[in-house]
Amino acid sequence: TLALGWAIATILALQTVAATKCTPRTLHHKARVFEDLSAQELKAVRNFLWSHKELRLEPSRTPTMAKNSVFLIEMLLPKKQHVLKFLDKGGRPPAREARAVIFFGAQEHPNITEFAVGPLPWPYYMRELPPKPGHQATWASRPISSAEYALLGHALKEATKPLHQFFLDTTGFSYQDCHSRCLTFTDVAPRGLASGERRSWFILQLFVEGYFLHPTGLELLLDHRSTNAQNWTVERVWYNGKFYRSPEELARKYEDGEVDVVVLEDPSPKGKSEKSTEEPPLFSSYKPRGDFPTPINVTGPRLVQPQGPRYRLEGNTVLYGGWSFSFRLRSSSGLQVLNVHFGCERVAYEVSVQEAVALYGGHTPAGMQTKYIDVGWGLGSVTHELAPGIDCPDTATFLDALHYYDADDPVRYPRALCVFEMPTGVPLRRHFNSNFSGGFNFYAGLQGQVLVLRTTSTVYNYDYIWDFIFYPNGVMEAKMHATGYVHATFYTPEGLRHGTRLHTHLLGNMHTHLVHYRVDLDVAGTKNSFQTLQMKLENITNPWSPRHQLVQPTLEQTSYHRERQAAFRFRQPLPKYLLFASPRENRWGHKRSYRLQIHSMADQVLPLGWQEEQAITWARAGRFPGPQSHLVSLLRRYPLAVTKYRESEVCSSSIYNQNDPWDPPVVFEEFLKNNENIENEDLVAWVTVGFLHIPHSEDIPNTATPGNSVGFLLRPFNFFDEDPSLASRDPVIVWPRDGGPNYVQRWIPEEEGDCLMPDPFSYNGTYRPV
Ligand SMILES: [Cu+2]
């Protein structure tokens, strides 16, 4: 019987091999085509650029705008067809190239030029990456550099000198010789009202812990368009509901007693000083205060993986059960997963974050002006350190990132990314099979485990947490959690029309968050079609009782032929089943498909009138829909658009859209304009998710993640012949046995692993050039 057992085991093993036999996974060395640039490569590109003396490059921190400097270097992804040819058919890898953005400010007509530099690691050529015809990035559209911020800080300090006494009297803080009681600022964007302008509203704040929540009541408009900071001028001042022409005018009127003054409460509450030497915390602080009825004074549960991780990291490639994918972290626009396989097949070539915007309303000029388009604030580069046990489980694998963004060297961001497997706390599948007489025929369950790839972007006050989640049953999820400090302005009673009073002098401004994703699905090959399934009610005569009518649901399938047809508007209900179908069929004769399931609250927050008005303005004005960017209006319009893959349409936004939303180099609308055929083509889905955020008192000190996450799922729909999580060895089946203990059947031994204590908590917090 032992021999027979072996024979059966061998046959079973062979069958298993046959069932999962497929072309070998993309080896790590092949996935290098997706890898971000190494420190050596970034330096090689920088040195190559600097060796071109005719570029007359200067360091990024040289305190002037009238200089030529390298702003950004990141990996330039080769063309998809070249990558696929290399991955699937072999041969030489496509040339490895960098994208380099140079600001040419040291000339009469400054400009921004982008170059491809290659081949890496030893570059010897550079070629201009030409903008799309008619879409040159304007000089004014460039992101603000740290050198410009230093000059702006200086300009504000100079300009507000006449207000020194005013600030001391009204806030107790100042800009001059201020030590621990200094002012700081938040600038908002867009910076003006028309293309070419660069004039920003600044909110002056007390520089204390959580300064975003401590406006002084003064806002100021500064024109900083000139490359010579000497020419920068304050154009307007707003204080407590009134406009003034200049700081001088406000100072004079204040001295004359003509200003309606609000003397701020001291931000540090006095009081308990007898009990403790420590000052009571600010309302904007994380320090605990108050008590729960059931106090907790011990640490909480944490993850352990006694037998080590069940995923494998090979460079920038993750292997986990049925899944394999590569990833990169673009300094410009953030996290991107590539070459996503389940089983033996590619299901997506790319799923990536494209943009995050937040559109505000307010009564103060800064509040009403704010429309943040975060790629313009380095969305992909502000990936600060993740804390083990808080930002990711202790068991996570942490990875550093390198960014060459507004710097003269690559900067290492430690622990910028994490990868971990975690229990979801809910079974993936389970069933209790009752015998309906006090017992059971069997119980079976498959624990819910997922693999998560995570990074964050701290865009000044706000923190986005970006997750890509992989389930054992072929489902992939993209999710954004919002947290951090709210963008807030000075409280005035009129402000209540646009938000909530959050503290004595603080208004939390209402806003809409929208996030744009690119989803380049390749469902059983690159040739896919887009179709939707809906329910249609049918009224028929009951065939077994002709006197009765019967209403029953039927399937209604819609095929989409053209891009414009598959551009869904927010006001129309989105069909529930959005399917990307291969012409190939599964075993049961259905088209092998993946379903896009969108989890968003954005459709509830975009009122009809707004969009109608936009559309009318657009029609009337021709190219530009009023003071909004194309991107913003498009994101507002379409929760989903499906386009045919085009190499010129790989990003829906750019680092330039924020500061010139009126004439940006990337106009998403144009992706749809040519209205191409989308039947049996390489398709890309553009997904907008978002939510309306009306701040409330519990947003103090920070917006919390529960309820503030949006995203989408990619779910197999007749893609497999059965649930592919059947390949998991995690199930447990319990069989009752007559007169004995239940038989517990499992495929992974219940091993007693060491319950390892994680490393002690550590956090470095620095990000330094390498
Ligand atoms: Cu918000």
Short mmCIF file of C-alpha atoms in Angstrom, two decimals, residues 403-572:
data_model
loop_
_atom_site.label_atom_id
_atom_site.label_comp_id
_atom_site.label_asym_id
_atom_site.label_seq_id
_atom_site.Cartn_x
_atom_site.Cartn_y
_atom_site.Cartn_z
CA HIS A 403 14.04 60.67 -5.99
CA TYR A 404 15.88 63.17 -8.09
CA TYR A 405 13.37 65.95 -7.73
CA ASP A 406 14.37 69.58 -7.17
CA ALA A 407 17.78 68.42 -5.98
CA ASP A 408 21.39 68.11 -7.10
CA ASP A 409 21.82 64.51 -6.05
CA PRO A 410 19.52 61.54 -5.77
CA VAL A 411 17.81 61.69 -2.38
CA ARG A 412 17.17 58.48 -0.47
CA TYR A 413 13.73 58.20 1.12
CA PRO A 414 14.10 55.38 3.63
CA ARG A 415 11.20 52.95 4.02
CA ALA A 416 9.18 54.73 1.39
CA LEU A 417 7.35 51.57 0.36
CA CYS A 418 6.22 48.47 2.15
CA VAL A 419 5.06 45.04 1.09
CA PHE A 420 3.21 42.74 3.46
CA GLU A 421 0.74 39.94 3.70
CA MET A 422 -2.03 40.31 6.23
CA PRO A 423 -5.17 38.55 7.33
CA THR A 424 -8.26 40.44 6.25
CA GLY A 425 -10.18 39.25 9.29
CA VAL A 426 -12.91 37.81 7.10
CA PRO A 427 -12.75 34.42 5.37
CA LEU A 428 -12.22 34.37 1.64
CA ARG A 429 -14.82 31.56 1.51
CA ARG A 430 -16.51 29.44 4.19
CA HIS A 431 -19.45 27.15 4.67
CA PHE A 432 -21.05 25.37 7.56
CA ASN A 433 -22.88 22.39 6.12
CA SER A 434 -25.61 21.66 8.63
CA ASN A 435 -27.22 18.28 8.94
CA PHE A 436 -30.26 20.10 10.31
CA SER A 437 -30.39 17.90 13.37
CA GLY A 438 -27.85 19.40 15.70
CA GLY A 439 -24.70 18.53 13.78
CA PHE A 440 -22.92 19.06 10.49
CA ASN A 441 -21.81 17.20 7.42
CA PHE A 442 -18.70 19.29 7.14
CA TYR A 443 -17.32 22.71 7.81
CA ALA A 444 -14.89 24.30 5.36
CA GLY A 445 -13.16 27.63 5.25
CA LEU A 446 -10.39 29.46 3.48
CA GLN A 447 -8.77 32.17 5.55
CA GLY A 448 -8.69 35.64 4.02
CA GLN A 449 -5.15 36.73 3.31
CA VAL A 450 -3.99 39.50 1.04
CA LEU A 451 -0.75 40.96 -0.15
CA VAL A 452 -0.48 44.74 0.06
CA LEU A 453 1.94 47.07 -1.69
CA ARG A 454 1.79 50.48 0.00
CA THR A 455 3.31 53.92 -0.19
CA THR A 456 2.24 57.36 0.97
CA SER A 457 2.42 60.89 -0.35
CA THR A 458 2.58 63.72 2.13
CA VAL A 459 1.56 66.66 0.03
CA TYR A 460 2.28 69.44 2.50
CA ASN A 461 -0.64 69.18 4.96
CA TYR A 462 -2.34 66.12 3.54
CA ASP A 463 -1.31 62.48 3.57
CA TYR A 464 -2.50 60.03 0.97
CA ILE A 465 -1.99 56.32 1.60
CA TRP A 466 -1.79 54.40 -1.66
CA ASP A 467 -2.49 50.67 -1.63
CA PHE A 468 -2.47 47.98 -4.25
CA ILE A 469 -4.02 44.83 -2.79
CA PHE A 470 -3.82 41.33 -4.22
CA TYR A 471 -6.32 38.62 -3.22
CA PRO A 472 -5.72 34.89 -3.71
CA ASN A 473 -8.78 34.61 -5.96
CA GLY A 474 -7.42 36.77 -8.76
CA VAL A 475 -8.92 40.01 -7.47
CA MET A 476 -6.80 43.12 -7.36
CA GLU A 477 -7.73 46.34 -5.60
CA ALA A 478 -6.45 49.90 -5.77
CA LYS A 479 -7.24 52.09 -2.81
CA MET A 480 -6.47 55.56 -1.55
CA HIS A 481 -6.90 56.53 2.09
CA ALA A 482 -6.88 60.21 2.96
CA THR A 483 -5.48 61.53 6.22
CA GLY A 484 -3.30 64.35 7.57
CA TYR A 485 -4.25 67.96 8.31
CA VAL A 486 -7.14 69.63 6.52
CA HIS A 487 -6.48 72.69 4.40
CA ALA A 488 -8.17 75.38 6.47
CA THR A 489 -8.66 79.13 6.48
CA PHE A 490 -9.50 81.90 8.90
CA TYR A 491 -12.94 81.74 10.43
CA THR A 492 -15.41 84.46 9.51
CA PRO A 493 -19.18 84.06 9.85
CA GLU A 494 -19.52 84.27 6.05
CA GLY A 495 -17.18 81.30 5.75
CA LEU A 496 -19.85 79.03 7.20
CA ARG A 497 -21.40 78.90 3.72
CA HIS A 498 -18.35 76.94 2.61
CA GLY A 499 -17.41 74.84 5.58
CA THR A 500 -17.39 74.22 9.29
CA ARG A 501 -16.01 76.16 12.20
CA LEU A 502 -13.41 73.86 13.73
CA HIS A 503 -11.96 76.16 16.35
CA THR A 504 -12.09 79.76 17.56
CA HIS A 505 -10.40 81.19 14.46
CA LEU A 506 -10.54 78.20 12.14
CA LEU A 507 -12.76 77.21 9.26
CA GLY A 508 -12.44 73.79 7.61
CA ASN A 509 -13.22 74.46 3.94
CA MET A 510 -15.39 72.05 2.02
CA HIS A 511 -13.69 70.32 -0.86
CA THR A 512 -13.90 67.43 -3.26
CA HIS A 513 -11.12 64.88 -3.52
CA LEU A 514 -10.68 63.22 -6.89
CA VAL A 515 -8.07 60.64 -7.79
CA HIS A 516 -7.31 59.50 -11.29
CA TYR A 517 -5.99 56.05 -12.13
CA ARG A 518 -4.79 54.53 -15.36
CA VAL A 519 -5.75 50.87 -15.77
CA ASP A 520 -4.18 49.21 -18.78
CA LEU A 521 -5.79 45.80 -18.66
CA ASP A 522 -4.55 43.05 -20.94
CA VAL A 523 -7.16 40.36 -20.38
CA ALA A 524 -5.87 37.13 -21.93
CA GLY A 525 -3.94 39.14 -24.49
CA THR A 526 -3.82 42.79 -25.47
CA LYS A 527 -6.89 42.69 -27.73
CA ASN A 528 -9.91 43.39 -25.60
CA SER A 529 -13.40 44.80 -25.93
CA PHE A 530 -15.41 46.77 -23.45
CA GLN A 531 -18.95 45.78 -22.60
CA THR A 532 -21.40 46.23 -19.76
CA LEU A 533 -23.99 43.98 -18.24
CA GLN A 534 -27.13 45.30 -16.66
CA MET A 535 -30.41 44.01 -15.42
CA LYS A 536 -33.49 44.55 -17.51
CA LEU A 537 -36.87 43.61 -16.12
CA GLU A 538 -39.10 41.55 -18.36
CA ASN A 539 -42.83 41.26 -17.99
CA ILE A 540 -44.08 37.86 -19.17
CA THR A 541 -47.05 35.60 -18.80
CA ASN A 542 -46.32 32.96 -16.23
CA PRO A 543 -45.85 29.81 -18.34
CA TRP A 544 -47.17 27.48 -15.66
CA SER A 545 -50.06 29.73 -14.69
CA PRO A 546 -51.09 31.80 -17.74
CA ARG A 547 -53.53 33.87 -15.70
CA HIS A 548 -50.57 35.49 -13.92
CA GLN A 549 -48.00 37.99 -15.07
CA LEU A 550 -44.43 37.58 -14.00
CA VAL A 551 -41.73 40.20 -13.75
CA GLN A 552 -38.24 38.79 -13.85
CA PRO A 553 -34.74 40.07 -14.46
CA THR A 554 -32.90 39.39 -17.68
CA LEU A 555 -29.36 40.14 -18.73
CA GLU A 556 -28.80 43.12 -20.93
CA GLN A 557 -25.41 43.32 -22.56
CA THR A 558 -24.15 46.47 -24.21
CA SER A 559 -21.10 46.59 -26.46
CA TYR A 560 -19.15 49.79 -26.91
CA HIS A 561 -17.61 50.59 -30.23
CA ARG A 562 -16.06 54.04 -29.82
CA GLU A 563 -14.18 55.97 -27.17
CA ARG A 564 -16.81 58.66 -26.79
CA GLN A 565 -19.47 56.04 -26.23
CA ALA A 566 -17.44 54.56 -23.36
CA ALA A 567 -16.83 57.91 -21.66
CA PHE A 568 -19.32 57.80 -18.80
CA ARG A 569 -20.55 60.96 -17.22
CA PHE A 570 -21.10 61.33 -13.53
CA ARG A 571 -24.73 62.27 -13.87
CA GLN A 572 -25.63 59.11 -15.75
#
